[in-house]
């Protein structure tokens, strides 16, 4: 299992700063640029990013699979297409991404997980959910969660949103709870505003 995160290309400096990175290598790769950094925190890791014109894909690499050839192999498992609207990744015929997922932390809301509907069909409730613009929404019963997660199902994706007491993007130092808005309500409000989510892997 391997994981890469997507971010705006302008976040490169923040990423380097967060790991205390010292540039190790920089090379052209697949229509973009790959940069590899030795990390100060954690010390036993390397951080690498593939940069397109607008966005980047990045991740941590650990010994023994942290040499440049290993990092290049990881980033070239997918064909990256970068556009002003976002970045997409195509595995072609080489890899089966049916078990892949996309994770994103949403400031002031929680953690959003997007998966293939085809691979997650057995998790969809049998009863009707709340009708929203992008699909149906259910509140899930999870005994291990401090705040119950929400699920939204679209034509091609299953979206799980796990609410947490996160700072709002417009008010970084003020949490949802401190603002007097329940985390679950903030999550529900967020999901109802989504117009469309598609899974095309």
PDB file of C-alpha atoms in Angstrom:
ATOM      1  CA  UNK A   1       0.000   0.000   0.000  1.00  0.00           C
ATOM      2  CA  UNK A   2       1.299   3.479  -0.818  1.00  0.00           C
ATOM      3  CA  UNK A   3      -0.094   6.979  -0.435  1.00  0.00           C
ATOM      4  CA  UNK A   4       0.484  10.315  -2.106  1.00  0.00           C
ATOM      5  CA  UNK A   5      -1.193  13.600  -1.287  1.00  0.00           C
ATOM      6  CA  UNK A   6      -2.256  16.329  -3.709  1.00  0.00           C
ATOM      7  CA  UNK A   7      -1.786  20.031  -3.053  1.00  0.00           C
ATOM      8  CA  UNK A   8      -1.341  23.319  -4.928  1.00  0.00           C
ATOM      9  CA  UNK A   9       2.200  23.685  -6.317  1.00  0.00           C
ATOM     10  CA  UNK A  10       2.506  26.852  -4.247  1.00  0.00           C
ATOM     11  CA  UNK A  11       2.525  24.606  -1.129  1.00  0.00           C
ATOM     12  CA  UNK A  12       6.007  23.265  -1.930  1.00  0.00           C
ATOM     13  CA  UNK A  13       7.734  25.709   0.419  1.00  0.00           C
ATOM     14  CA  UNK A  14       5.383  24.826   3.266  1.00  0.00           C
ATOM     15  CA  UNK A  15       6.010  21.131   2.717  1.00  0.00           C
ATOM     16  CA  UNK A  16       9.772  21.582   2.725  1.00  0.00           C
ATOM     17  CA  UNK A  17       9.566  23.689   5.889  1.00  0.00           C
ATOM     18  CA  UNK A  18       7.327  21.175   7.706  1.00  0.00           C
ATOM     19  CA  UNK A  19       9.858  18.339   7.272  1.00  0.00           C
ATOM     20  CA  UNK A  20      12.968  20.519   7.634  1.00  0.00           C
ATOM     21  CA  UNK A  21      13.908  19.422   4.136  1.00  0.00           C
ATOM     22  CA  UNK A  22      17.327  19.695   2.513  1.00  0.00           C
ATOM     23  CA  UNK A  23      17.166  19.296  -1.271  1.00  0.00           C
ATOM     24  CA  UNK A  24      18.820  16.077  -2.374  1.00  0.00           C
ATOM     25  CA  UNK A  25      17.866  15.778  -6.032  1.00  0.00           C
ATOM     26  CA  UNK A  26      15.796  17.525  -8.708  1.00  0.00           C
ATOM     27  CA  UNK A  27      14.967  16.045 -12.106  1.00  0.00           C
ATOM     28  CA  UNK A  28      12.473  16.261 -14.960  1.00  0.00           C
ATOM     29  CA  UNK A  29       9.883  13.495 -14.886  1.00  0.00           C
ATOM     30  CA  UNK A  30       6.755  12.765 -16.924  1.00  0.00           C
ATOM     31  CA  UNK A  31       6.157  16.345 -18.036  1.00  0.00           C
ATOM     32  CA  UNK A  32       6.812  17.817 -14.599  1.00  0.00           C
ATOM     33  CA  UNK A  33       9.609  18.105 -12.075  1.00  0.00           C
ATOM     34  CA  UNK A  34      10.458  15.679  -9.266  1.00  0.00           C
ATOM     35  CA  UNK A  35      12.199  17.047  -6.168  1.00  0.00           C
ATOM     36  CA  UNK A  36      13.549  14.859  -3.359  1.00  0.00           C
ATOM     37  CA  UNK A  37      14.451  16.125   0.123  1.00  0.00           C
ATOM     38  CA  UNK A  38      16.222  14.615   3.122  1.00  0.00           C
ATOM     39  CA  UNK A  39      14.053  15.232   6.184  1.00  0.00           C
ATOM     40  CA  UNK A  40      15.053  16.640   9.535  1.00  0.00           C
ATOM     41  CA  UNK A  41      11.689  15.640  11.039  1.00  0.00           C
ATOM     42  CA  UNK A  42      11.397  12.670  10.829  1.00  0.00           C
ATOM     43  CA  UNK A  43      15.147  12.113  10.404  1.00  0.00           C
ATOM     44  CA  UNK A  44      14.804   8.630   8.900  1.00  0.00           C
ATOM     45  CA  UNK A  45      12.719   9.727   5.908  1.00  0.00           C
ATOM     46  CA  UNK A  46      12.792  11.485   2.578  1.00  0.00           C
ATOM     47  CA  UNK A  47      10.007  13.682   1.251  1.00  0.00           C
ATOM     48  CA  UNK A  48       9.408  13.957  -2.486  1.00  0.00           C
ATOM     49  CA  UNK A  49       7.049  15.943  -4.676  1.00  0.00           C
ATOM     50  CA  UNK A  50       6.129  15.749  -8.349  1.00  0.00           C
ATOM     51  CA  UNK A  51       5.353  19.281  -9.518  1.00  0.00           C
ATOM     52  CA  UNK A  52       3.036  20.147 -12.355  1.00  0.00           C
ATOM     53  CA  UNK A  53       2.285  23.725 -13.472  1.00  0.00           C
ATOM     54  CA  UNK A  54      -0.529  24.171 -10.926  1.00  0.00           C
ATOM     55  CA  UNK A  55      -0.486  21.257  -8.462  1.00  0.00           C
ATOM     56  CA  UNK A  56       1.814  18.720  -6.884  1.00  0.00           C
ATOM     57  CA  UNK A  57       1.639  15.132  -5.664  1.00  0.00           C
ATOM     58  CA  UNK A  58       3.851  14.435  -2.648  1.00  0.00           C
ATOM     59  CA  UNK A  59       4.656  11.777  -0.091  1.00  0.00           C
ATOM     60  CA  UNK A  60       7.075  10.407   2.495  1.00  0.00           C
ATOM     61  CA  UNK A  61       9.543   7.625   1.692  1.00  0.00           C
ATOM     62  CA  UNK A  62      11.411   5.416   4.170  1.00  0.00           C
ATOM     63  CA  UNK A  63      14.389   3.040   3.921  1.00  0.00           C
ATOM     64  CA  UNK A  64      14.968   0.779   2.178  1.00  0.00           C
ATOM     65  CA  UNK A  65      12.528   1.997  -0.524  1.00  0.00           C
ATOM     66  CA  UNK A  66      13.645   5.624  -0.488  1.00  0.00           C
ATOM     67  CA  UNK A  67      16.311   5.747  -3.171  1.00  0.00           C
ATOM     68  CA  UNK A  68      15.670   7.942  -6.208  1.00  0.00           C
ATOM     69  CA  UNK A  69      14.821   4.910  -8.345  1.00  0.00           C
ATOM     70  CA  UNK A  70      12.170   3.836  -5.794  1.00  0.00           C
ATOM     71  CA  UNK A  71      10.665   7.312  -5.686  1.00  0.00           C
ATOM     72  CA  UNK A  72      10.617   7.583  -9.486  1.00  0.00           C
ATOM     73  CA  UNK A  73       8.947   4.150  -9.701  1.00  0.00           C
ATOM     74  CA  UNK A  74       6.225   5.252  -7.287  1.00  0.00           C
ATOM     75  CA  UNK A  75       5.412   8.486  -9.100  1.00  0.00           C
ATOM     76  CA  UNK A  76       5.427   6.826 -12.522  1.00  0.00           C
ATOM     77  CA  UNK A  77       2.849   4.222 -11.484  1.00  0.00           C
ATOM     78  CA  UNK A  78       0.310   6.837 -12.560  1.00  0.00           C
ATOM     79  CA  UNK A  79       0.072   9.214 -15.507  1.00  0.00           C
ATOM     80  CA  UNK A  80      -0.485  12.659 -13.974  1.00  0.00           C
ATOM     81  CA  UNK A  81      -2.546  15.317 -15.736  1.00  0.00           C
ATOM     82  CA  UNK A  82      -2.394  18.758 -14.155  1.00  0.00           C
ATOM     83  CA  UNK A  83      -4.951  21.437 -14.997  1.00  0.00           C
ATOM     84  CA  UNK A  84      -5.931  24.726 -13.322  1.00  0.00           C
ATOM     85  CA  UNK A  85      -9.051  22.962 -11.958  1.00  0.00           C
ATOM     86  CA  UNK A  86      -7.153  20.065 -10.361  1.00  0.00           C
ATOM     87  CA  UNK A  87      -4.896  17.068 -10.896  1.00  0.00           C
ATOM     88  CA  UNK A  88      -5.970  13.627 -12.092  1.00  0.00           C
ATOM     89  CA  UNK A  89      -4.044  10.347 -12.086  1.00  0.00           C
ATOM     90  CA  UNK A  90      -4.526   7.470 -14.527  1.00  0.00           C
ATOM     91  CA  UNK A  91      -3.179   3.994 -13.756  1.00  0.00           C
ATOM     92  CA  UNK A  92      -3.790   2.748 -17.300  1.00  0.00           C
ATOM     93  CA  UNK A  93      -3.597  -1.060 -17.574  1.00  0.00           C
ATOM     94  CA  UNK A  94      -0.600  -1.425 -15.265  1.00  0.00           C
ATOM     95  CA  UNK A  95      -2.363  -1.129 -11.904  1.00  0.00           C
ATOM     96  CA  UNK A  96      -5.859  -1.806 -10.612  1.00  0.00           C
ATOM     97  CA  UNK A  97      -6.975   1.174  -8.553  1.00  0.00           C
ATOM     98  CA  UNK A  98     -10.359  -0.280  -7.608  1.00  0.00           C
ATOM     99  CA  UNK A  99      -9.262  -0.292  -3.963  1.00  0.00           C
ATOM    100  CA  UNK A 100      -7.816   3.223  -4.087  1.00  0.00           C
ATOM    101  CA  UNK A 101      -9.217   6.062  -2.033  1.00  0.00           C
ATOM    102  CA  UNK A 102      -8.813   9.820  -1.832  1.00  0.00           C
ATOM    103  CA  UNK A 103      -8.414  11.503   1.575  1.00  0.00           C
ATOM    104  CA  UNK A 104      -8.645  15.233   2.206  1.00  0.00           C
ATOM    105  CA  UNK A 105      -8.749  17.236   5.436  1.00  0.00           C
ATOM    106  CA  UNK A 106     -11.338  20.025   5.144  1.00  0.00           C
ATOM    107  CA  UNK A 107     -10.662  22.950   7.501  1.00  0.00           C
ATOM    108  CA  UNK A 108     -13.580  23.516   9.852  1.00  0.00           C
ATOM    109  CA  UNK A 109     -15.299  20.295   8.800  1.00  0.00           C
ATOM    110  CA  UNK A 110     -13.337  17.042   9.075  1.00  0.00           C
ATOM    111  CA  UNK A 111     -11.699  14.314   7.003  1.00  0.00           C
ATOM    112  CA  UNK A 112     -13.253  13.491   3.640  1.00  0.00           C
ATOM    113  CA  UNK A 113     -12.715  10.017   2.138  1.00  0.00           C
ATOM    114  CA  UNK A 114     -13.809   9.233  -1.433  1.00  0.00           C
ATOM    115  CA  UNK A 115     -13.940   5.659  -2.754  1.00  0.00           C
ATOM    116  CA  UNK A 116     -15.285   3.826  -5.782  1.00  0.00           C
ATOM    117  CA  UNK A 117     -18.982   3.012  -5.495  1.00  0.00           C
ATOM    118  CA  UNK A 118     -18.366  -0.255  -7.311  1.00  0.00           C
ATOM    119  CA  UNK A 119     -15.825  -1.343  -4.671  1.00  0.00           C
ATOM    120  CA  UNK A 120     -17.855  -0.062  -1.699  1.00  0.00           C
ATOM    121  CA  UNK A 121     -21.416  -1.026  -2.691  1.00  0.00           C
ATOM    122  CA  UNK A 122     -21.830  -3.395   0.277  1.00  0.00           C
ATOM    123  CA  UNK A 123     -21.484  -0.454   2.706  1.00  0.00           C
ATOM    124  CA  UNK A 124     -24.384   1.548   1.278  1.00  0.00           C
ATOM    125  CA  UNK A 125     -27.450   1.539   3.594  1.00  0.00           C
ATOM    126  CA  UNK A 126     -30.551  -0.222   2.273  1.00  0.00           C
ATOM    127  CA  UNK A 127     -32.889   2.568   3.367  1.00  0.00           C
ATOM    128  CA  UNK A 128     -33.366   5.962   1.744  1.00  0.00           C
ATOM    129  CA  UNK A 129     -31.048   8.780   2.761  1.00  0.00           C
ATOM    130  CA  UNK A 130     -31.380  12.552   2.672  1.00  0.00           C
ATOM    131  CA  UNK A 131     -31.516  13.816  -0.922  1.00  0.00           C
ATOM    132  CA  UNK A 132     -28.772  16.378  -1.639  1.00  0.00           C
ATOM    133  CA  UNK A 133     -27.450  17.935  -4.867  1.00  0.00           C
ATOM    134  CA  UNK A 134     -24.715  15.353  -5.392  1.00  0.00           C
ATOM    135  CA  UNK A 135     -26.414  12.263  -3.929  1.00  0.00           C
ATOM    136  CA  UNK A 136     -27.960  10.667  -0.829  1.00  0.00           C
ATOM    137  CA  UNK A 137     -26.629  11.321   2.695  1.00  0.00           C
ATOM    138  CA  UNK A 138     -26.787   9.060   5.773  1.00  0.00           C
ATOM    139  CA  UNK A 139     -25.502   9.418   9.343  1.00  0.00           C
ATOM    140  CA  UNK A 140     -23.473   6.306  10.199  1.00  0.00           C
ATOM    141  CA  UNK A 141     -23.491   4.495  13.527  1.00  0.00           C
ATOM    142  CA  UNK A 142     -19.851   4.221  14.636  1.00  0.00           C
ATOM    143  CA  UNK A 143     -19.297   3.416  18.308  1.00  0.00           C
ATOM    144  CA  UNK A 144     -15.604   4.336  18.030  1.00  0.00           C
ATOM    145  CA  UNK A 145     -16.197   7.843  16.683  1.00  0.00           C
ATOM    146  CA  UNK A 146     -16.499  10.887  18.962  1.00  0.00           C
ATOM    147  CA  UNK A 147     -18.788  12.450  16.349  1.00  0.00           C
ATOM    148  CA  UNK A 148     -20.800  10.149  14.070  1.00  0.00           C
ATOM    149  CA  UNK A 149     -19.510  10.149  10.461  1.00  0.00           C
ATOM    150  CA  UNK A 150     -21.693  10.918   7.461  1.00  0.00           C
ATOM    151  CA  UNK A 151     -21.877   9.022   4.176  1.00  0.00           C
ATOM    152  CA  UNK A 152     -22.884  10.408   0.811  1.00  0.00           C
ATOM    153  CA  UNK A 153     -23.389   8.178  -2.219  1.00  0.00           C
ATOM    154  CA  UNK A 154     -23.223   9.612  -5.733  1.00  0.00           C
ATOM    155  CA  UNK A 155     -23.588   7.855  -9.107  1.00  0.00           C
ATOM    156  CA  UNK A 156     -19.982   6.628  -8.990  1.00  0.00           C
ATOM    157  CA  UNK A 157     -18.551   7.343  -5.519  1.00  0.00           C
ATOM    158  CA  UNK A 158     -19.010   6.619  -1.827  1.00  0.00           C
ATOM    159  CA  UNK A 159     -17.984   9.600   0.294  1.00  0.00           C
ATOM    160  CA  UNK A 160     -17.397   9.324   4.044  1.00  0.00           C
ATOM    161  CA  UNK A 161     -16.979  12.507   6.068  1.00  0.00           C
ATOM    162  CA  UNK A 162     -15.612  12.135   9.610  1.00  0.00           C
ATOM    163  CA  UNK A 163     -16.293  15.412  11.452  1.00  0.00           C
ATOM    164  CA  UNK A 164     -13.777  16.835  13.905  1.00  0.00           C
ATOM    165  CA  UNK A 165     -13.298  20.002  15.856  1.00  0.00           C
ATOM    166  CA  UNK A 166     -11.081  21.641  13.251  1.00  0.00           C
ATOM    167  CA  UNK A 167     -10.227  25.316  12.829  1.00  0.00           C
ATOM    168  CA  UNK A 168     -12.239  27.069  10.148  1.00  0.00           C
ATOM    169  CA  UNK A 169     -10.289  28.193   7.081  1.00  0.00           C
ATOM    170  CA  UNK A 170     -11.533  31.774   7.526  1.00  0.00           C
ATOM    171  CA  UNK A 171     -10.834  31.708  11.292  1.00  0.00           C
ATOM    172  CA  UNK A 172      -7.700  29.569  11.807  1.00  0.00           C
ATOM    173  CA  UNK A 173      -7.584  30.015  15.569  1.00  0.00           C
ATOM    174  CA  UNK A 174     -11.277  29.389  16.217  1.00  0.00           C
ATOM    175  CA  UNK A 175     -12.710  25.889  16.202  1.00  0.00           C
ATOM    176  CA  UNK A 176     -16.142  24.816  15.014  1.00  0.00           C
ATOM    177  CA  UNK A 177     -17.169  23.996  18.580  1.00  0.00           C
ATOM    178  CA  UNK A 178     -15.915  27.354  19.901  1.00  0.00           C
ATOM    179  CA  UNK A 179     -17.992  29.083  17.225  1.00  0.00           C
ATOM    180  CA  UNK A 180     -21.085  27.404  18.692  1.00  0.00           C
ATOM    181  CA  UNK A 181     -21.655  25.128  15.692  1.00  0.00           C
ATOM    182  CA  UNK A 182     -21.734  21.374  16.258  1.00  0.00           C
ATOM    183  CA  UNK A 183     -19.103  19.481  14.261  1.00  0.00           C
ATOM    184  CA  UNK A 184     -21.746  17.124  12.838  1.00  0.00           C
ATOM    185  CA  UNK A 185     -23.861  20.056  11.615  1.00  0.00           C
ATOM    186  CA  UNK A 186     -20.833  21.687   9.973  1.00  0.00           C
ATOM    187  CA  UNK A 187     -20.139  18.380   8.184  1.00  0.00           C
ATOM    188  CA  UNK A 188     -23.765  18.018   7.048  1.00  0.00           C
ATOM    189  CA  UNK A 189     -23.815  21.613   5.785  1.00  0.00           C
ATOM    190  CA  UNK A 190     -20.622  20.954   3.827  1.00  0.00           C
ATOM    191  CA  UNK A 191     -21.976  17.809   2.141  1.00  0.00           C
ATOM    192  CA  UNK A 192     -25.238  19.465   1.095  1.00  0.00           C
ATOM    193  CA  UNK A 193     -23.267  22.185  -0.715  1.00  0.00           C
ATOM    194  CA  UNK A 194     -21.309  19.712  -2.897  1.00  0.00           C
ATOM    195  CA  UNK A 195     -22.605  19.813  -6.461  1.00  0.00           C
ATOM    196  CA  UNK A 196     -20.844  16.752  -7.870  1.00  0.00           C
ATOM    197  CA  UNK A 197     -18.339  14.022  -6.962  1.00  0.00           C
ATOM    198  CA  UNK A 198     -17.236  11.466  -9.554  1.00  0.00           C
ATOM    199  CA  UNK A 199     -14.927   8.458  -9.238  1.00  0.00           C
ATOM    200  CA  UNK A 200     -13.398   7.587 -12.602  1.00  0.00           C
ATOM    201  CA  UNK A 201     -10.495   5.246 -11.695  1.00  0.00           C
TER     202      UNK A 201
END
